[in-house]
Tab-separated table of C-alpha atoms in Angstrom:
chain	number	residue	atom	x	y	z
A	8	UNK	CA	88.033	106.092	108.339
A	9	UNK	CA	85.243	108.561	109.292
A	10	UNK	CA	86.618	111.938	110.770
A	11	UNK	CA	85.202	111.028	114.225
A	12	UNK	CA	87.196	107.766	114.344
A	13	UNK	CA	90.485	109.468	113.058
A	14	UNK	CA	90.120	112.460	115.575
A	15	UNK	CA	89.543	109.629	118.446
A	16	UNK	CA	92.380	107.398	117.338
A	17	UNK	CA	94.874	110.613	117.272
A	18	UNK	CA	93.560	111.663	120.868
A	19	UNK	CA	94.499	108.221	121.959
A	20	UNK	CA	97.572	107.946	120.849
A	21	UNK	CA	98.497	111.555	122.237
A	22	UNK	CA	97.270	110.754	125.512
A	23	UNK	CA	99.545	107.563	125.606
A	24	UNK	CA	102.238	109.224	123.497
A	25	UNK	CA	102.456	112.149	126.381
A	26	UNK	CA	102.122	110.125	129.473
A	27	UNK	CA	104.678	107.647	128.528
A	28	UNK	CA	106.936	110.567	128.095
A	29	UNK	CA	106.141	112.277	131.078
A	30	UNK	CA	106.815	109.231	133.059
A	31	UNK	CA	110.005	108.658	131.375
A	32	UNK	CA	110.729	112.348	132.018
A	33	UNK	CA	109.862	111.773	135.873
A	34	UNK	CA	112.181	108.738	136.418
A	35	UNK	CA	115.498	110.457	134.151
A	36	UNK	CA	115.728	114.006	134.499
A	37	UNK	CA	116.607	116.071	137.643
A	38	UNK	CA	114.121	117.745	139.900
A	39	UNK	CA	116.503	120.464	140.687
A	40	UNK	CA	115.471	122.215	137.703
A	41	UNK	CA	113.520	125.503	137.994
A	42	UNK	CA	110.056	124.740	137.706
A	43	UNK	CA	109.091	127.697	135.656
A	44	UNK	CA	111.958	126.662	133.034
A	45	UNK	CA	110.643	123.548	132.806
A	46	UNK	CA	106.771	123.711	132.381
A	47	UNK	CA	107.358	126.508	129.922
A	48	UNK	CA	110.033	123.492	128.065
A	49	UNK	CA	107.349	120.997	128.331
A	50	UNK	CA	104.688	123.017	126.821
A	51	UNK	CA	107.007	123.930	123.897
A	52	UNK	CA	108.610	120.919	123.370
A	53	UNK	CA	104.897	119.119	123.142
A	54	UNK	CA	103.528	121.723	120.274
A	55	UNK	CA	106.627	121.455	118.423
A	56	UNK	CA	106.003	117.778	118.372
A	57	UNK	CA	102.299	118.454	117.440
A	58	UNK	CA	103.776	120.593	114.236
A	59	UNK	CA	106.150	118.306	113.241
A	60	UNK	CA	103.626	115.057	113.543
A	61	UNK	CA	100.819	117.065	111.700
A	62	UNK	CA	103.077	119.163	108.835
A	63	UNK	CA	103.654	115.615	107.633
A	64	UNK	CA	100.726	113.797	108.300
A	65	UNK	CA	98.535	116.416	106.784
A	66	UNK	CA	100.334	117.861	104.168
A	67	UNK	CA	103.635	115.849	103.226
A	68	UNK	CA	101.578	112.359	103.330
A	69	UNK	CA	98.701	113.151	100.797
A	70	UNK	CA	100.936	114.817	98.599
A	71	UNK	CA	103.140	111.937	98.114
A	72	UNK	CA	102.299	108.860	98.878
A	73	UNK	CA	98.977	108.430	96.785
A	74	UNK	CA	101.378	109.787	93.968
A	75	UNK	CA	104.176	107.569	94.708
A	76	UNK	CA	106.438	110.402	95.110
A	77	UNK	CA	108.830	108.826	97.086
A	78	UNK	CA	111.783	110.340	96.640
A	79	UNK	CA	110.179	113.892	97.309
A	80	UNK	CA	108.907	112.323	100.510
A	81	UNK	CA	112.278	111.052	101.850
A	82	UNK	CA	113.829	114.901	101.153
A	83	UNK	CA	110.854	116.314	102.959
A	84	UNK	CA	112.106	113.823	105.940
A	85	UNK	CA	115.022	114.869	106.092
A	86	UNK	CA	114.057	118.645	105.430
A	87	UNK	CA	111.735	118.293	109.298
A	88	UNK	CA	114.690	116.468	111.135
A	89	UNK	CA	116.267	119.847	110.102
A	90	UNK	CA	113.501	122.127	110.814
A	91	UNK	CA	112.795	119.926	114.307
A	92	UNK	CA	116.038	121.695	116.098
A	93	UNK	CA	116.173	124.754	114.189
A	94	UNK	CA	112.485	125.769	116.030
A	95	UNK	CA	113.562	123.800	119.532
A	96	UNK	CA	116.638	126.041	119.284
A	97	UNK	CA	115.205	129.405	118.733
A	98	UNK	CA	112.548	128.482	121.613
A	99	UNK	CA	114.727	126.544	124.416
A	100	UNK	CA	118.052	128.353	124.035
A	101	UNK	CA	117.064	131.448	123.058
A	102	UNK	CA	113.276	132.626	123.755
A	103	UNK	CA	113.346	130.786	127.430
A	104	UNK	CA	116.926	132.063	128.298
A	105	UNK	CA	115.741	135.389	128.178
A	106	UNK	CA	112.651	134.702	129.980
A	107	UNK	CA	114.382	132.272	132.760
A	108	UNK	CA	118.307	132.597	132.535
A	109	UNK	CA	118.297	128.679	132.072
A	110	UNK	CA	119.728	126.799	129.187
A	111	UNK	CA	118.820	123.559	128.057
A	112	UNK	CA	121.769	122.581	126.340
A	113	UNK	CA	125.565	123.591	128.023
A	114	UNK	CA	126.574	126.468	125.688
A	115	UNK	CA	129.934	124.302	124.968
A	116	UNK	CA	127.161	121.850	123.095
A	117	UNK	CA	125.467	124.204	120.971
A	118	UNK	CA	127.530	122.561	118.007
A	119	UNK	CA	124.582	123.191	115.063
A	120	UNK	CA	125.841	119.839	113.338
A	121	UNK	CA	125.808	118.048	117.286
A	122	UNK	CA	122.580	119.703	118.406
A	123	UNK	CA	121.087	118.401	115.000
A	124	UNK	CA	122.510	115.009	115.827
A	125	UNK	CA	121.186	115.300	119.238
A	126	UNK	CA	117.662	116.076	118.832
A	127	UNK	CA	117.576	113.336	115.528
A	128	UNK	CA	115.878	111.286	118.123
A	129	UNK	CA	113.268	113.169	118.907
A	130	UNK	CA	112.406	114.372	115.070
A	131	UNK	CA	112.610	110.621	113.739
A	132	UNK	CA	110.546	109.638	116.510
A	133	UNK	CA	107.763	111.910	115.570
A	134	UNK	CA	108.278	111.401	112.062
A	135	UNK	CA	107.553	107.422	112.198
A	136	UNK	CA	105.168	107.583	114.199
A	137	UNK	CA	103.268	110.025	111.737
A	138	UNK	CA	103.902	108.321	108.581
A	139	UNK	CA	102.809	104.688	110.242
A	140	UNK	CA	99.478	106.798	111.343
A	141	UNK	CA	99.387	108.129	107.624
A	142	UNK	CA	100.288	104.327	105.748
A	143	UNK	CA	97.374	102.611	108.345
A	144	UNK	CA	94.636	105.668	107.469
A	145	UNK	CA	95.414	105.493	104.094
A	146	UNK	CA	95.404	101.299	104.182
A	147	UNK	CA	92.001	101.658	105.490
A	148	UNK	CA	90.678	103.731	103.233
A	149	UNK	CA	91.689	102.304	100.126
A	150	UNK	CA	90.400	98.412	101.120
A	151	UNK	CA	87.212	100.470	101.956
A	152	UNK	CA	86.798	102.294	98.164
A	153	UNK	CA	88.280	98.740	96.729
A	154	UNK	CA	85.507	96.668	99.072
A	155	UNK	CA	82.979	98.816	98.269
A	156	UNK	CA	83.287	98.751	94.226
A	157	UNK	CA	83.815	95.169	94.713
A	158	UNK	CA	79.678	95.363	96.384
A	159	UNK	CA	78.901	97.586	93.457
A	160	UNK	CA	80.123	95.058	90.700
A	161	UNK	CA	78.803	92.461	91.889
A	162	UNK	CA	75.469	94.342	92.400
A	163	UNK	CA	75.655	95.084	88.902
A	164	UNK	CA	76.510	91.581	87.475
A	165	UNK	CA	73.558	90.099	89.350
A	166	UNK	CA	71.193	92.522	87.798
A	167	UNK	CA	72.816	92.076	84.429
A	168	UNK	CA	72.253	88.339	85.168
A	169	UNK	CA	69.044	89.348	85.697
A	170	UNK	CA	68.289	91.380	82.882
A	171	UNK	CA	70.131	88.778	79.997
A	172	UNK	CA	67.121	87.602	78.340
A	173	UNK	CA	66.030	90.901	77.267
A	174	UNK	CA	69.051	92.146	75.433
A	175	UNK	CA	69.271	88.723	73.590
A	176	UNK	CA	65.660	89.096	72.633
A	177	UNK	CA	66.748	93.098	71.234
A	178	UNK	CA	69.592	91.790	69.773
A	179	UNK	CA	67.591	89.249	67.375
A	180	UNK	CA	65.110	91.180	66.617
A	181	UNK	CA	67.323	94.265	65.617
A	182	UNK	CA	69.359	92.155	63.222
A	183	UNK	CA	66.057	90.521	61.841
A	184	UNK	CA	64.227	94.127	61.046
A	185	UNK	CA	68.660	94.795	59.842
A	186	UNK	CA	67.853	91.718	57.087
A	187	UNK	CA	64.729	92.680	55.964
A	188	UNK	CA	65.400	96.210	55.464
A	189	UNK	CA	69.115	95.838	54.164
A	190	UNK	CA	67.603	95.753	50.396
A	191	UNK	CA	64.794	97.717	50.322
A	192	UNK	CA	65.311	100.586	52.642
A	193	UNK	CA	69.793	100.701	53.353
A	194	UNK	CA	69.543	104.081	55.191
A	195	UNK	CA	67.390	102.554	57.947
A	196	UNK	CA	68.893	99.625	57.784
A	197	UNK	CA	72.246	101.294	58.761
A	198	UNK	CA	70.883	103.053	61.555
A	199	UNK	CA	69.307	99.899	63.048
A	200	UNK	CA	72.766	98.353	62.591
A	201	UNK	CA	74.250	101.438	64.516
A	202	UNK	CA	71.533	101.039	67.177
A	203	UNK	CA	72.369	97.222	67.746
A	204	UNK	CA	75.921	98.038	68.371
A	205	UNK	CA	75.045	100.873	70.820
A	206	UNK	CA	72.863	98.104	73.136
A	207	UNK	CA	75.699	95.273	72.584
A	208	UNK	CA	78.310	98.011	73.236
A	209	UNK	CA	76.339	99.344	76.652
A	210	UNK	CA	75.644	95.849	77.652
A	211	UNK	CA	78.495	94.135	77.301
A	212	UNK	CA	81.712	96.698	77.362
A	213	UNK	CA	79.773	98.103	80.481
A	214	UNK	CA	81.309	94.902	82.354
A	215	UNK	CA	84.141	95.973	82.315
A	216	UNK	CA	86.167	98.472	83.819
A	217	UNK	CA	88.078	99.668	81.267
A	218	UNK	CA	87.538	99.907	77.327
A	219	UNK	CA	89.336	100.905	74.298
A	220	UNK	CA	89.257	104.535	73.163
A	221	UNK	CA	88.451	103.583	69.517
A	222	UNK	CA	85.436	101.222	71.008
A	223	UNK	CA	84.224	104.749	73.047
A	224	UNK	CA	84.861	106.562	69.784
A	225	UNK	CA	82.594	105.064	67.861
A	226	UNK	CA	79.857	104.480	70.256
A	227	UNK	CA	79.701	108.160	70.550
A	228	UNK	CA	79.707	108.559	66.689
A	229	UNK	CA	77.193	106.348	66.189
A	230	UNK	CA	75.054	108.277	69.448
A	231	UNK	CA	75.607	111.311	67.211
A	232	UNK	CA	74.395	110.187	64.146
A	233	UNK	CA	71.168	108.630	65.512
A	234	UNK	CA	70.159	112.369	66.964
A	235	UNK	CA	71.162	113.455	63.818
A	236	UNK	CA	69.040	111.335	62.066
A	237	UNK	CA	66.078	111.404	65.180
A	238	UNK	CA	65.909	115.471	63.676
A	239	UNK	CA	66.357	114.596	59.924
A	240	UNK	CA	70.079	116.075	59.621
A	241	UNK	CA	69.359	119.281	61.094
A	242	UNK	CA	71.836	119.311	64.442
A	243	UNK	CA	74.836	121.630	64.707
A	244	UNK	CA	77.497	119.246	66.154
A	245	UNK	CA	80.803	118.942	65.360
A	246	UNK	CA	82.853	115.667	66.606
A	247	UNK	CA	86.750	115.773	66.189
A	248	UNK	CA	88.833	112.875	67.447
A	249	UNK	CA	91.966	111.049	66.933
A	250	UNK	CA	92.089	108.388	63.944
A	251	UNK	CA	94.600	106.352	65.430
A	252	UNK	CA	93.585	105.667	68.783
A	253	UNK	CA	95.909	102.688	69.361
A	254	UNK	CA	95.434	100.418	71.878
A	255	UNK	CA	94.435	103.119	74.486
A	256	UNK	CA	92.561	102.182	77.186
A	257	UNK	CA	89.349	104.796	79.087
A	258	UNK	CA	86.988	104.050	81.891
A	259	UNK	CA	83.735	102.185	80.137
A	260	UNK	CA	81.059	104.767	79.421
A	261	UNK	CA	82.614	107.565	80.965
A	262	UNK	CA	82.139	110.363	78.341
A	263	UNK	CA	78.414	109.755	77.123
A	264	UNK	CA	76.949	111.518	79.867
A	265	UNK	CA	78.639	114.830	79.095
A	266	UNK	CA	77.563	114.561	75.218
A	267	UNK	CA	73.853	113.390	76.180
A	268	UNK	CA	73.380	117.015	78.570
A	269	UNK	CA	75.091	119.286	75.342
A	270	UNK	CA	72.256	117.514	73.022
A	271	UNK	CA	69.299	117.580	75.865
A	272	UNK	CA	70.033	121.079	77.342
A	273	UNK	CA	71.810	122.480	74.815
A	274	UNK	CA	71.005	124.393	71.317
A	275	UNK	CA	71.406	122.174	68.733
A	276	UNK	CA	69.798	123.963	65.572
A	277	UNK	CA	71.937	126.838	65.509
A	278	UNK	CA	74.567	125.943	63.047
A	279	UNK	CA	76.565	129.104	63.971
A	280	UNK	CA	77.546	128.290	67.249
A	281	UNK	CA	77.310	124.378	66.785
A	282	UNK	CA	78.283	121.828	69.830
A	283	UNK	CA	81.384	120.687	69.760
A	284	UNK	CA	82.892	117.662	71.237
A	285	UNK	CA	86.737	117.557	70.863
A	286	UNK	CA	89.047	114.454	71.852
A	287	UNK	CA	92.345	114.274	71.290
A	288	UNK	CA	95.199	112.224	73.229
A	289	UNK	CA	98.576	114.195	74.195
A	290	UNK	CA	101.693	113.055	76.273
A	291	UNK	CA	99.498	110.138	77.121
A	292	UNK	CA	97.016	112.179	78.385
A	293	UNK	CA	93.332	112.035	77.124
A	294	UNK	CA	91.825	115.753	76.857
A	295	UNK	CA	88.497	115.671	76.550
A	296	UNK	CA	86.035	118.922	75.740
A	297	UNK	CA	82.406	119.640	75.305
A	298	UNK	CA	81.213	123.135	74.444
A	299	UNK	CA	77.447	124.076	73.923
A	300	UNK	CA	75.252	127.472	73.516
A	301	UNK	CA	72.194	126.309	75.808
A	302	UNK	CA	69.148	128.712	76.115
A	303	UNK	CA	68.887	131.349	79.207
A	304	UNK	CA	65.508	129.841	80.498
A	305	UNK	CA	67.342	126.266	80.490
A	306	UNK	CA	69.451	125.821	83.798
A	307	UNK	CA	71.972	123.297	84.147
A	308	UNK	CA	71.838	121.095	87.207
A	309	UNK	CA	75.490	121.231	87.660
A	310	UNK	CA	75.228	119.080	91.003
A	311	UNK	CA	73.247	116.637	89.437
A	312	UNK	CA	73.708	112.546	89.974
A	313	UNK	CA	75.328	112.092	87.011
A	314	UNK	CA	78.346	114.967	87.544
A	315	UNK	CA	78.446	113.592	91.179
A	316	UNK	CA	78.996	109.922	89.950
A	317	UNK	CA	81.430	110.904	87.398
A	318	UNK	CA	83.694	113.206	89.931
A	319	UNK	CA	83.268	109.757	92.161
A	320	UNK	CA	84.433	107.319	89.715
A	321	UNK	CA	87.056	109.614	88.747
A	322	UNK	CA	88.259	110.365	92.258
A	323	UNK	CA	88.515	106.387	93.072
A	324	UNK	CA	90.277	105.193	89.796
A	325	UNK	CA	92.530	108.715	89.527
A	326	UNK	CA	93.513	110.485	93.082
A	327	UNK	CA	94.676	113.650	92.297
A	328	UNK	CA	95.799	112.177	88.050
A	329	UNK	CA	93.148	113.805	86.718
A	330	UNK	CA	91.023	116.845	86.250
A	331	UNK	CA	87.027	117.714	85.699
A	332	UNK	CA	86.357	121.758	85.142
A	333	UNK	CA	82.618	122.443	84.195
A	334	UNK	CA	82.010	126.338	83.791
A	335	UNK	CA	79.017	127.654	82.773
A	336	UNK	CA	78.705	131.826	81.625
A	337	UNK	CA	75.919	133.594	80.294
A	338	UNK	CA	75.611	131.645	76.981
A	339	UNK	CA	77.856	128.563	76.725
A	340	UNK	CA	78.357	125.494	79.070
A	341	UNK	CA	81.904	124.478	78.849
A	342	UNK	CA	83.206	120.732	80.034
A	343	UNK	CA	86.879	120.135	80.286
A	344	UNK	CA	88.492	116.515	80.994
A	345	UNK	CA	91.535	115.306	81.159
A	346	UNK	CA	93.287	112.346	82.726
A	347	UNK	CA	96.065	109.449	81.978
A	348	UNK	CA	95.146	106.814	79.614
A	349	UNK	CA	96.328	103.147	80.299
């Protein structure tokens, strides 16, 4: 939902809410009340409702509902049910009384428990409206994201079908080269096999949203091996990863972008300052780090389309349950990524 639509819906809601509320008061409330007190009380009461509504809508709900922290949400609702009469008491029974000499409640009824109970109708009412409003917004945004992902996936599937002939042709050709060179040049044959595995992985596994972590690690290792082969092994890189990744899964082709960046922009021939790629699992989370030295004349595009796409993808798949930190100082470029394992 766009901000303009959201603001418009809120304005319509408050126009109807306040209008119906004032109509009800004009019918049920006595007309012989002091006009100054009545005006100030109405303004203060409306501002209090706005405060409680948007405390819940803008701060509490976004921190609890997307992450399914239901117990914290319930505790916060009870807290606001108490905050509402507390603020109202200070405003009406203390400040307004000093200004106008009028109490809203009979002094005999100013018992704390009774005051909270008597105001619970107003506080619960505004809290329910804010909860319903946020749930509708959350549902709208979630459906929009799912629809966008579905369309993007269908477009990718269509493109994959159009290009289906090319991968099959390449697989068959590479396998033929591998067979021809297996006996005469086993080193080149091994590289061709790695290239074939990488092509197959990119072609087929990328169609899945999630892939096995161990398969992603093999893909990264093959990429590193072929990069070393390209420069006759004169590549300073350290790749550390868990030997037993189990059945953990991560989003497909998520990490290769950072590896490509490190090799493309980093200094890869300084064995005193190698490119360091580390993968580890801890407490059900994946921790990925990449560090590389770079030339001062070489600037990284931190706001490039690659980083933006990955950030957007992580935000959709792991809203507020991941971290991606990219730091660059005078000599080093550092990437740190954590996300939950499936």
